[in-house]
Amino acid sequence: PFARIISLYGAHTENLFELGAGEQVVGVPRHADWPAAARSKPVHSYHDDVERFLAARPDLVLIRPMIDRGYGQLVGRLEANGIVVASLQPSSIEQMFVYWRILGVLSGREPAAEEMVARFEKTVRRIQMQTDRITNKKRVYFEAIHDRMRTFSPSAMPIFVLETAGGINVAGDAVPRRGTNIADYGKERILSRGREIDVYLAQFGPMNRPTVESIKAESGYDLIRAVQRNSIFVIDEKLVSRPTMRLLAGICRIGKLLYPDVFMEGELAANCLPLPDGRVGNAFMKEERP
């Protein structure tokens, strides 16, 4: 297993700590804020000179394809100095499980990776048991990039989060852009579905910084049912687009927005309370008792 790992993507950092490999992490990306222990680690960037990386003496640098494509010279120099570079970023839930297992191998935490997969799957099954019972489900348009009128492909992680929470994806016919989980949809298509859209949901992050006010002010959007009813919500992309255990928190957050009565009482309410370490409630994690 690699003993000195620099992570240049927040999801890698989160998952390594979740696997119990936090002590092996010797560098994190800028704006690393999760978990709290990551904030004390030295910060590295793909804009840094290779000498800064060499000074940290890593044996593994974890990147993602965006860095691989845009900063090939840095990658080449790291590899020329005997440092292994791994480029990873899953785009679906199935790929996420493979990705977790790869991180488990790289960090020597294979059993922990299998436990992560099992815990995630078990929690999702239990949430779905509750949301499957919901009648009159809300129809949702999930915005990915506002100024380009883009949504997510049907297999993307944010749509998995939405559907697990009991929402219906209005843009189920969206075709992904090549090599991405983002899909062009266009204002005309959005407005043509306007009367169907019960809730307008938008992710917020570096590539998309909408507000409820900016969505309401968009020309023509007053024809959308969700806008008329002020059912517009913005959610942190880290809870819906990053391949981490925090997708469970994203499911609960969206569930509470769509069905507050359902997610505020009973089993779902008990299991969607945040714990001190940021995980979603522990009742879903308990083993069944005879």
PDB file of C-alpha atoms in Angstrom:
ATOM      1  CA  PRO A   1       0.000   0.000   0.000  1.00  0.00           C
ATOM      2  CA  PHE A   2       1.046   3.576  -0.614  1.00  0.00           C
ATOM      3  CA  ALA A   3       2.132   5.339   2.557  1.00  0.00           C
ATOM      4  CA  ARG A   4       2.411   8.993   1.503  1.00  0.00           C
ATOM      5  CA  ILE A   5      -0.510  10.133  -0.618  1.00  0.00           C
ATOM      6  CA  ILE A   6      -1.233  13.581  -2.035  1.00  0.00           C
ATOM      7  CA  SER A   7      -4.843  14.093  -3.086  1.00  0.00           C
ATOM      8  CA  LEU A   8      -5.708  16.767  -5.634  1.00  0.00           C
ATOM      9  CA  TYR A   9      -9.469  16.175  -5.589  1.00  0.00           C
ATOM     10  CA  GLY A  10     -11.761  16.660  -2.614  1.00  0.00           C
ATOM     11  CA  ALA A  11     -13.592  13.368  -3.128  1.00  0.00           C
ATOM     12  CA  HIS A  12     -10.324  11.432  -2.962  1.00  0.00           C
ATOM     13  CA  THR A  13      -9.540  13.162   0.319  1.00  0.00           C
ATOM     14  CA  GLU A  14     -12.959  12.450   1.837  1.00  0.00           C
ATOM     15  CA  ASN A  15     -12.882   8.814   0.832  1.00  0.00           C
ATOM     16  CA  LEU A  16      -9.362   8.166   2.093  1.00  0.00           C
ATOM     17  CA  PHE A  17     -10.354   9.527   5.498  1.00  0.00           C
ATOM     18  CA  GLU A  18     -13.574   7.475   5.413  1.00  0.00           C
ATOM     19  CA  LEU A  19     -11.443   4.391   4.711  1.00  0.00           C
ATOM     20  CA  GLY A  20      -9.301   5.147   7.756  1.00  0.00           C
ATOM     21  CA  ALA A  21      -6.282   6.181   5.697  1.00  0.00           C
ATOM     22  CA  GLY A  22      -6.116   9.773   6.912  1.00  0.00           C
ATOM     23  CA  GLU A  23      -2.648   9.316   8.379  1.00  0.00           C
ATOM     24  CA  GLN A  24      -1.363   8.300   4.942  1.00  0.00           C
ATOM     25  CA  VAL A  25      -2.566  11.568   3.410  1.00  0.00           C
ATOM     26  CA  VAL A  26       0.295  14.096   3.273  1.00  0.00           C
ATOM     27  CA  GLY A  27      -1.361  16.649   1.004  1.00  0.00           C
ATOM     28  CA  VAL A  28      -4.851  17.850   0.143  1.00  0.00           C
ATOM     29  CA  PRO A  29      -6.308  20.180  -2.511  1.00  0.00           C
ATOM     30  CA  ARG A  30      -7.182  23.802  -1.934  1.00  0.00           C
ATOM     31  CA  HIS A  31     -10.458  24.412  -0.135  1.00  0.00           C
ATOM     32  CA  ALA A  32     -10.313  20.961   1.473  1.00  0.00           C
ATOM     33  CA  ASP A  33     -12.950  21.274   4.180  1.00  0.00           C
ATOM     34  CA  TRP A  34     -14.145  17.729   4.780  1.00  0.00           C
ATOM     35  CA  PRO A  35     -13.593  16.013   7.072  1.00  0.00           C
ATOM     36  CA  ALA A  36     -12.351  18.548   9.595  1.00  0.00           C
ATOM     37  CA  ALA A  37      -9.072  16.630  10.020  1.00  0.00           C
ATOM     38  CA  ALA A  38      -8.215  17.333   6.377  1.00  0.00           C
ATOM     39  CA  ARG A  39      -7.939  21.054   7.096  1.00  0.00           C
ATOM     40  CA  SER A  40      -4.704  20.520   8.998  1.00  0.00           C
ATOM     41  CA  LYS A  41      -2.954  18.849   6.058  1.00  0.00           C
ATOM     42  CA  PRO A  42      -0.538  20.709   3.738  1.00  0.00           C
ATOM     43  CA  VAL A  43      -2.277  22.159   0.695  1.00  0.00           C
ATOM     44  CA  HIS A  44      -1.177  21.263  -2.830  1.00  0.00           C
ATOM     45  CA  SER A  45      -2.390  22.332  -6.264  1.00  0.00           C
ATOM     46  CA  TYR A  46      -1.881  21.220  -9.842  1.00  0.00           C
ATOM     47  CA  HIS A  47      -0.653  24.780 -10.410  1.00  0.00           C
ATOM     48  CA  ASP A  48       2.335  24.143  -8.107  1.00  0.00           C
ATOM     49  CA  ASP A  49       5.850  23.470  -9.360  1.00  0.00           C
ATOM     50  CA  VAL A  50       6.916  19.842  -9.306  1.00  0.00           C
ATOM     51  CA  GLU A  51       9.557  20.721  -6.693  1.00  0.00           C
ATOM     52  CA  ARG A  52       6.832  21.410  -4.136  1.00  0.00           C
ATOM     53  CA  PHE A  53       5.476  17.914  -4.686  1.00  0.00           C
ATOM     54  CA  LEU A  54       8.911  16.330  -4.456  1.00  0.00           C
ATOM     55  CA  ALA A  55       9.563  18.109  -1.166  1.00  0.00           C
ATOM     56  CA  ALA A  56       6.550  16.300   0.343  1.00  0.00           C
ATOM     57  CA  ARG A  57       8.053  12.918  -0.690  1.00  0.00           C
ATOM     58  CA  PRO A  58       4.779  11.329  -1.883  1.00  0.00           C
ATOM     59  CA  ASP A  59       4.710   7.844  -3.324  1.00  0.00           C
ATOM     60  CA  LEU A  60       1.246   8.388  -4.843  1.00  0.00           C
ATOM     61  CA  VAL A  61      -0.534  11.446  -6.243  1.00  0.00           C
ATOM     62  CA  LEU A  62      -4.274  11.089  -6.840  1.00  0.00           C
ATOM     63  CA  ILE A  63      -5.762  13.291  -9.546  1.00  0.00           C
ATOM     64  CA  ARG A  64      -8.847  13.277 -11.768  1.00  0.00           C
ATOM     65  CA  PRO A  65      -9.191  13.337 -15.577  1.00  0.00           C
ATOM     66  CA  MET A  66      -9.546  17.140 -15.766  1.00  0.00           C
ATOM     67  CA  ILE A  67      -6.042  17.468 -14.314  1.00  0.00           C
ATOM     68  CA  ASP A  68      -4.733  14.636 -16.461  1.00  0.00           C
ATOM     69  CA  ARG A  69      -5.937  16.388 -19.630  1.00  0.00           C
ATOM     70  CA  GLY A  70      -4.937  19.925 -18.695  1.00  0.00           C
ATOM     71  CA  TYR A  71      -1.669  19.433 -16.837  1.00  0.00           C
ATOM     72  CA  GLY A  72       0.060  16.573 -18.598  1.00  0.00           C
ATOM     73  CA  GLN A  73       3.485  18.143 -18.140  1.00  0.00           C
ATOM     74  CA  LEU A  74       3.142  18.044 -14.350  1.00  0.00           C
ATOM     75  CA  VAL A  75       1.957  14.447 -14.466  1.00  0.00           C
ATOM     76  CA  GLY A  76       4.889  13.491 -16.693  1.00  0.00           C
ATOM     77  CA  ARG A  77       7.423  15.135 -14.387  1.00  0.00           C
ATOM     78  CA  LEU A  78       5.959  13.447 -11.313  1.00  0.00           C
ATOM     79  CA  GLU A  79       6.156  10.051 -12.993  1.00  0.00           C
ATOM     80  CA  ALA A  80       9.682  10.786 -14.222  1.00  0.00           C
ATOM     81  CA  ASN A  81      10.649  11.226 -10.575  1.00  0.00           C
ATOM     82  CA  GLY A  82       9.279   7.807  -9.632  1.00  0.00           C
ATOM     83  CA  ILE A  83       5.933   8.975  -8.218  1.00  0.00           C
ATOM     84  CA  VAL A  84       2.862   6.972  -9.149  1.00  0.00           C
ATOM     85  CA  VAL A  85      -0.020   9.092 -10.453  1.00  0.00           C
ATOM     86  CA  ALA A  86      -3.564   7.699 -10.541  1.00  0.00           C
ATOM     87  CA  SER A  87      -6.397   9.519 -12.321  1.00  0.00           C
ATOM     88  CA  LEU A  88      -9.827   8.533 -11.006  1.00  0.00           C
ATOM     89  CA  GLN A  89     -13.346  10.005 -11.151  1.00  0.00           C
ATOM     90  CA  PRO A  90     -16.459   7.820 -11.398  1.00  0.00           C
ATOM     91  CA  SER A  91     -19.566   9.139 -13.139  1.00  0.00           C
ATOM     92  CA  SER A  92     -22.184   6.670 -11.876  1.00  0.00           C
ATOM     93  CA  ILE A  93     -23.024   4.836  -8.663  1.00  0.00           C
ATOM     94  CA  GLU A  94     -21.785   1.531 -10.082  1.00  0.00           C
ATOM     95  CA  GLN A  95     -18.473   3.141 -11.006  1.00  0.00           C
ATOM     96  CA  MET A  96     -18.313   4.733  -7.559  1.00  0.00           C
ATOM     97  CA  PHE A  97     -18.225   1.327  -5.887  1.00  0.00           C
ATOM     98  CA  VAL A  98     -15.351   0.252  -8.162  1.00  0.00           C
ATOM     99  CA  TYR A  99     -13.593   3.531  -7.388  1.00  0.00           C
ATOM    100  CA  TRP A 100     -13.919   3.003  -3.624  1.00  0.00           C
ATOM    101  CA  ARG A 101     -12.464  -0.472  -3.990  1.00  0.00           C
ATOM    102  CA  ILE A 102      -9.535   0.887  -6.019  1.00  0.00           C
ATOM    103  CA  LEU A 103      -8.817   3.411  -3.270  1.00  0.00           C
ATOM    104  CA  GLY A 104      -9.003   0.533  -0.812  1.00  0.00           C
ATOM    105  CA  VAL A 105      -6.329  -1.354  -2.728  1.00  0.00           C
ATOM    106  CA  LEU A 106      -4.093   1.711  -3.114  1.00  0.00           C
ATOM    107  CA  SER A 107      -4.264   2.526   0.595  1.00  0.00           C
ATOM    108  CA  GLY A 108      -4.283  -1.050   1.884  1.00  0.00           C
ATOM    109  CA  ARG A 109      -7.839  -0.705   3.179  1.00  0.00           C
ATOM    110  CA  GLU A 110      -9.702  -3.294   1.122  1.00  0.00           C
ATOM    111  CA  PRO A 111     -11.956  -4.511   3.982  1.00  0.00           C
ATOM    112  CA  ALA A 112     -12.910  -0.922   4.805  1.00  0.00           C
ATOM    113  CA  ALA A 113     -13.797  -0.315   1.154  1.00  0.00           C
ATOM    114  CA  GLU A 114     -16.085  -3.354   1.101  1.00  0.00           C
ATOM    115  CA  GLU A 115     -17.704  -2.120   4.308  1.00  0.00           C
ATOM    116  CA  MET A 116     -18.300   1.288   2.729  1.00  0.00           C
ATOM    117  CA  VAL A 117     -20.013  -0.269  -0.273  1.00  0.00           C
ATOM    118  CA  ALA A 118     -22.160  -2.523   1.911  1.00  0.00           C
ATOM    119  CA  ARG A 119     -23.134   0.326   4.253  1.00  0.00           C
ATOM    120  CA  PHE A 120     -24.059   2.623   1.389  1.00  0.00           C
ATOM    121  CA  GLU A 121     -26.141  -0.034  -0.382  1.00  0.00           C
ATOM    122  CA  LYS A 122     -27.920  -1.029   2.823  1.00  0.00           C
ATOM    123  CA  THR A 123     -28.772   2.562   3.684  1.00  0.00           C
ATOM    124  CA  VAL A 124     -30.078   3.257   0.184  1.00  0.00           C
ATOM    125  CA  ARG A 125     -32.265   0.132   0.262  1.00  0.00           C
ATOM    126  CA  ARG A 126     -33.829   1.191   3.542  1.00  0.00           C
ATOM    127  CA  ILE A 127     -34.492   4.718   2.343  1.00  0.00           C
ATOM    128  CA  GLN A 128     -36.029   3.384  -0.870  1.00  0.00           C
ATOM    129  CA  MET A 129     -38.324   1.125   1.122  1.00  0.00           C
ATOM    130  CA  GLN A 130     -39.801   4.271   2.635  1.00  0.00           C
ATOM    131  CA  THR A 131     -39.828   6.512  -0.448  1.00  0.00           C
ATOM    132  CA  ASP A 132     -41.358   3.802  -2.628  1.00  0.00           C
ATOM    133  CA  ARG A 133     -44.500   4.171  -0.529  1.00  0.00           C
ATOM    134  CA  ILE A 134     -44.904   7.846  -1.379  1.00  0.00           C
ATOM    135  CA  THR A 135     -47.888   8.561  -3.615  1.00  0.00           C
ATOM    136  CA  ASN A 136     -48.164  11.607  -5.883  1.00  0.00           C
ATOM    137  CA  LYS A 137     -44.411  11.931  -6.225  1.00  0.00           C
ATOM    138  CA  LYS A 138     -42.935  15.318  -7.086  1.00  0.00           C
ATOM    139  CA  ARG A 139     -41.622  15.914 -10.611  1.00  0.00           C
ATOM    140  CA  VAL A 140     -38.283  17.709 -10.535  1.00  0.00           C
ATOM    141  CA  TYR A 141     -36.041  19.504 -12.993  1.00  0.00           C
ATOM    142  CA  PHE A 142     -32.459  19.232 -11.717  1.00  0.00           C
ATOM    143  CA  GLU A 143     -30.225  21.972 -13.063  1.00  0.00           C
ATOM    144  CA  ALA A 144     -26.507  21.312 -13.550  1.00  0.00           C
ATOM    145  CA  ILE A 145     -25.307  24.551 -15.195  1.00  0.00           C
ATOM    146  CA  HIS A 146     -27.795  27.421 -15.293  1.00  0.00           C
ATOM    147  CA  ASP A 147     -26.325  29.797 -17.868  1.00  0.00           C
ATOM    148  CA  ARG A 148     -25.968  26.954 -20.393  1.00  0.00           C
ATOM    149  CA  MET A 149     -29.321  25.357 -19.621  1.00  0.00           C
ATOM    150  CA  ARG A 150     -27.787  21.987 -18.822  1.00  0.00           C
ATOM    151  CA  THR A 151     -29.096  19.187 -16.661  1.00  0.00           C
ATOM    152  CA  PHE A 152     -27.740  15.757 -15.717  1.00  0.00           C
ATOM    153  CA  SER A 153     -27.805  12.542 -17.720  1.00  0.00           C
ATOM    154  CA  PRO A 154     -30.253   9.925 -16.359  1.00  0.00           C
ATOM    155  CA  SER A 155     -27.386   7.754 -15.047  1.00  0.00           C
ATOM    156  CA  ALA A 156     -25.589  10.592 -13.235  1.00  0.00           C
ATOM    157  CA  MET A 157     -25.130  10.519  -9.472  1.00  0.00           C
ATOM    158  CA  PRO A 158     -27.310  13.599  -8.793  1.00  0.00           C
ATOM    159  CA  ILE A 159     -30.243  11.875 -10.515  1.00  0.00           C
ATOM    160  CA  PHE A 160     -29.633   8.755  -8.434  1.00  0.00           C
ATOM    161  CA  VAL A 161     -29.764  10.954  -5.336  1.00  0.00           C
ATOM    162  CA  LEU A 162     -32.973  12.618  -6.519  1.00  0.00           C
ATOM    163  CA  GLU A 163     -34.735   9.374  -7.398  1.00  0.00           C
ATOM    164  CA  THR A 164     -33.650   7.654  -4.176  1.00  0.00           C
ATOM    165  CA  ALA A 165     -35.205  10.574  -2.300  1.00  0.00           C
ATOM    166  CA  GLY A 166     -38.478   9.871  -4.126  1.00  0.00           C
ATOM    167  CA  GLY A 167     -38.333  12.512  -6.851  1.00  0.00           C
ATOM    168  CA  ILE A 168     -39.163  11.979 -10.519  1.00  0.00           C
ATOM    169  CA  ASN A 169     -36.640  13.345 -13.019  1.00  0.00           C
ATOM    170  CA  VAL A 170     -38.539  15.464 -15.565  1.00  0.00           C
ATOM    171  CA  ALA A 171     -35.538  15.425 -17.926  1.00  0.00           C
ATOM    172  CA  GLY A 172     -35.340  11.654 -18.215  1.00  0.00           C
ATOM    173  CA  ASP A 173     -34.840  12.017 -21.971  1.00  0.00           C
ATOM    174  CA  ALA A 174     -31.655  14.097 -21.602  1.00  0.00           C
ATOM    175  CA  VAL A 175     -28.731  12.879 -23.711  1.00  0.00           C
ATOM    176  CA  PRO A 176     -25.303  13.294 -22.075  1.00  0.00           C
ATOM    177  CA  ARG A 177     -22.550  15.291 -23.704  1.00  0.00           C
ATOM    178  CA  ARG A 178     -19.784  12.979 -24.865  1.00  0.00           C
ATOM    179  CA  GLY A 179     -17.617  11.796 -22.008  1.00  0.00           C
ATOM    180  CA  THR A 180     -19.605  13.612 -19.307  1.00  0.00           C
ATOM    181  CA  ASN A 181     -22.665  13.177 -17.100  1.00  0.00           C
ATOM    182  CA  ILE A 182     -23.969  16.618 -18.139  1.00  0.00           C
ATOM    183  CA  ALA A 183     -26.651  17.046 -20.809  1.00  0.00           C
ATOM    184  CA  ASP A 184     -27.775  20.009 -22.878  1.00  0.00           C
ATOM    185  CA  TYR A 185     -31.495  20.611 -22.409  1.00  0.00           C
ATOM    186  CA  GLY A 186     -32.205  24.150 -23.538  1.00  0.00           C
ATOM    187  CA  LYS A 187     -34.716  26.712 -22.368  1.00  0.00           C
ATOM    188  CA  GLU A 188     -37.313  25.710 -24.964  1.00  0.00           C
ATOM    189  CA  ARG A 189     -37.402  22.125 -23.680  1.00  0.00           C
ATOM    190  CA  ILE A 190     -37.462  23.269 -20.069  1.00  0.00           C
ATOM    191  CA  LEU A 191     -40.391  25.591 -20.723  1.00  0.00           C
ATOM    192  CA  SER A 192     -42.219  22.922 -22.707  1.00  0.00           C
ATOM    193  CA  ARG A 193     -42.197  20.865 -19.489  1.00  0.00           C
ATOM    194  CA  GLY A 194     -42.987  23.870 -17.329  1.00  0.00           C
ATOM    195  CA  ARG A 195     -46.408  22.689 -16.198  1.00  0.00           C
ATOM    196  CA  GLU A 196     -44.940  19.330 -15.162  1.00  0.00           C
ATOM    197  CA  ILE A 197     -42.164  20.731 -12.975  1.00  0.00           C
ATOM    198  CA  ASP A 198     -43.301  20.670  -9.344  1.00  0.00           C
ATOM    199  CA  VAL A 199     -39.858  21.490  -7.973  1.00  0.00           C
ATOM    200  CA  TYR A 200     -36.907  23.276  -9.577  1.00  0.00           C
ATOM    201  CA  LEU A 201     -33.628  22.050  -8.069  1.00  0.00           C
ATOM    202  CA  ALA A 202     -30.181  23.473  -8.828  1.00  0.00           C
ATOM    203  CA  GLN A 203     -26.750  22.444  -7.663  1.00  0.00           C
ATOM    204  CA  PHE A 204     -24.376  25.125  -6.423  1.00  0.00           C
ATOM    205  CA  GLY A 205     -20.639  24.902  -6.983  1.00  0.00           C
ATOM    206  CA  PRO A 206     -17.688  26.399  -8.891  1.00  0.00           C
ATOM    207  CA  MET A 207     -19.336  25.766 -12.282  1.00  0.00           C
ATOM    208  CA  ASN A 208     -22.837  26.829 -11.289  1.00  0.00           C
ATOM    209  CA  ARG A 209     -23.647  29.627  -8.854  1.00  0.00           C
ATOM    210  CA  PRO A 210     -27.384  30.180  -9.100  1.00  0.00           C
ATOM    211  CA  THR A 211     -29.654  31.717  -6.525  1.00  0.00           C
ATOM    212  CA  VAL A 212     -33.378  31.356  -6.092  1.00  0.00           C
ATOM    213  CA  GLU A 213     -33.692  34.972  -7.223  1.00  0.00           C
ATOM    214  CA  SER A 214     -31.632  34.479 -10.404  1.00  0.00           C
ATOM    215  CA  ILE A 215     -33.691  31.431 -11.360  1.00  0.00           C
ATOM    216  CA  LYS A 216     -36.956  33.283 -10.780  1.00  0.00           C
ATOM    217  CA  ALA A 217     -35.688  36.221 -12.854  1.00  0.00           C
ATOM    218  CA  GLU A 218     -34.808  34.063 -15.889  1.00  0.00           C
ATOM    219  CA  SER A 219     -36.814  35.164 -18.918  1.00  0.00           C
ATOM    220  CA  GLY A 220     -39.803  32.888 -19.488  1.00  0.00           C
ATOM    221  CA  TYR A 221     -39.398  30.962 -16.260  1.00  0.00           C
ATOM    222  CA  ASP A 222     -42.598  32.452 -14.888  1.00  0.00           C
ATOM    223  CA  LEU A 223     -44.323  29.757 -16.979  1.00  0.00           C
ATOM    224  CA  ILE A 224     -42.782  26.994 -14.834  1.00  0.00           C
ATOM    225  CA  ARG A 225     -45.103  25.663 -12.126  1.00  0.00           C
ATOM    226  CA  ALA A 226     -42.272  25.401  -9.577  1.00  0.00           C
ATOM    227  CA  VAL A 227     -41.362  29.062 -10.126  1.00  0.00           C
ATOM    228  CA  GLN A 228     -44.988  30.137  -9.794  1.00  0.00           C
ATOM    229  CA  ARG A 229     -45.226  28.251  -6.500  1.00  0.00           C
ATOM    230  CA  ASN A 230     -41.775  29.360  -5.296  1.00  0.00           C
ATOM    231  CA  SER A 231     -40.647  25.721  -5.118  1.00  0.00           C
ATOM    232  CA  ILE A 232     -37.050  26.486  -6.053  1.00  0.00           C
ATOM    233  CA  PHE A 233     -34.137  25.067  -4.072  1.00  0.00           C
ATOM    234  CA  VAL A 234     -30.350  25.222  -4.323  1.00  0.00           C
ATOM    235  CA  ILE A 235     -28.191  22.387  -2.982  1.00  0.00           C
ATOM    236  CA  ASP A 236     -24.426  22.086  -2.486  1.00  0.00           C
ATOM    237  CA  GLU A 237     -22.955  20.010  -5.290  1.00  0.00           C
ATOM    238  CA  LYS A 238     -20.700  18.251  -2.754  1.00  0.00           C
ATOM    239  CA  LEU A 239     -23.800  16.427  -1.480  1.00  0.00           C
ATOM    240  CA  VAL A 240     -25.037  15.272  -4.876  1.00  0.00           C
ATOM    241  CA  SER A 241     -22.138  15.150  -7.353  1.00  0.00           C
ATOM    242  CA  ARG A 242     -19.128  13.956  -5.358  1.00  0.00           C
ATOM    243  CA  PRO A 243     -18.625  10.178  -5.178  1.00  0.00           C
ATOM    244  CA  THR A 244     -18.538   9.986  -1.381  1.00  0.00           C
ATOM    245  CA  MET A 245     -20.646   8.714   1.497  1.00  0.00           C
ATOM    246  CA  ARG A 246     -22.076  12.221   1.786  1.00  0.00           C
ATOM    247  CA  LEU A 247     -24.418  11.349  -1.076  1.00  0.00           C
ATOM    248  CA  LEU A 248     -26.543   9.862   1.702  1.00  0.00           C
ATOM    249  CA  ALA A 249     -26.785  13.321   3.271  1.00  0.00           C
ATOM    250  CA  GLY A 250     -27.766  14.657  -0.164  1.00  0.00           C
ATOM    251  CA  ILE A 251     -30.582  12.114  -0.396  1.00  0.00           C
ATOM    252  CA  CYS A 252     -31.907  13.183   2.986  1.00  0.00           C
ATOM    253  CA  ARG A 253     -31.557  16.887   2.176  1.00  0.00           C
ATOM    254  CA  ILE A 254     -33.509  16.561  -1.067  1.00  0.00           C
ATOM    255  CA  GLY A 255     -36.039  14.271   0.595  1.00  0.00           C
ATOM    256  CA  LYS A 256     -36.757  16.911   3.224  1.00  0.00           C
ATOM    257  CA  LEU A 257     -37.227  19.527   0.502  1.00  0.00           C
ATOM    258  CA  LEU A 258     -39.620  17.376  -1.518  1.00  0.00           C
ATOM    259  CA  TYR A 259     -41.514  15.606   1.261  1.00  0.00           C
ATOM    260  CA  PRO A 260     -40.984  17.406   4.584  1.00  0.00           C
ATOM    261  CA  ASP A 261     -43.822  15.534   6.284  1.00  0.00           C
ATOM    262  CA  VAL A 262     -42.358  12.143   5.304  1.00  0.00           C
ATOM    263  CA  PHE A 263     -38.738  12.943   6.107  1.00  0.00           C
ATOM    264  CA  MET A 264     -39.503  14.765   9.346  1.00  0.00           C
ATOM    265  CA  GLU A 265     -41.160  11.863  11.104  1.00  0.00           C
ATOM    266  CA  GLY A 266     -40.814   8.131  11.607  1.00  0.00           C
ATOM    267  CA  GLU A 267     -37.868   6.043  10.479  1.00  0.00           C
ATOM    268  CA  LEU A 268     -36.638   8.469   7.818  1.00  0.00           C
ATOM    269  CA  ALA A 269     -36.491  11.323  10.318  1.00  0.00           C
ATOM    270  CA  ALA A 270     -34.485   9.234  12.782  1.00  0.00           C
ATOM    271  CA  ASN A 271     -31.991   8.200  10.161  1.00  0.00           C
ATOM    272  CA  CYS A 272     -31.522  11.525   8.401  1.00  0.00           C
ATOM    273  CA  LEU A 273     -30.287  13.400  11.466  1.00  0.00           C
ATOM    274  CA  PRO A 274     -26.646  14.466  11.003  1.00  0.00           C
ATOM    275  CA  LEU A 275     -24.135  12.921  13.369  1.00  0.00           C
ATOM    276  CA  PRO A 276     -21.171  14.824  14.855  1.00  0.00           C
ATOM    277  CA  ASP A 277     -18.827  13.312  12.268  1.00  0.00           C
ATOM    278  CA  GLY A 278     -21.076  14.417   9.418  1.00  0.00           C
ATOM    279  CA  ARG A 279     -22.523  11.047   8.524  1.00  0.00           C
ATOM    280  CA  VAL A 280     -26.226  10.522   8.128  1.00  0.00           C
ATOM    281  CA  GLY A 281     -28.002   8.948  11.141  1.00  0.00           C
ATOM    282  CA  ASN A 282     -26.923   5.639  12.601  1.00  0.00           C
ATOM    283  CA  ALA A 283     -30.164   3.650  12.781  1.00  0.00           C
ATOM    284  CA  PHE A 284     -29.793   2.577   9.151  1.00  0.00           C
ATOM    285  CA  MET A 285     -26.352   1.252  10.016  1.00  0.00           C
ATOM    286  CA  LYS A 286     -27.491  -1.048  12.808  1.00  0.00           C
ATOM    287  CA  GLU A 287     -27.640  -4.767  12.169  1.00  0.00           C
ATOM    288  CA  GLU A 288     -31.070  -6.346  12.150  1.00  0.00           C
ATOM    289  CA  ARG A 289     -32.011  -7.958  15.460  1.00  0.00           C
ATOM    290  CA  PRO A 290     -33.960 -11.211  15.509  1.00  0.00           C
TER     291      PRO A 290
END
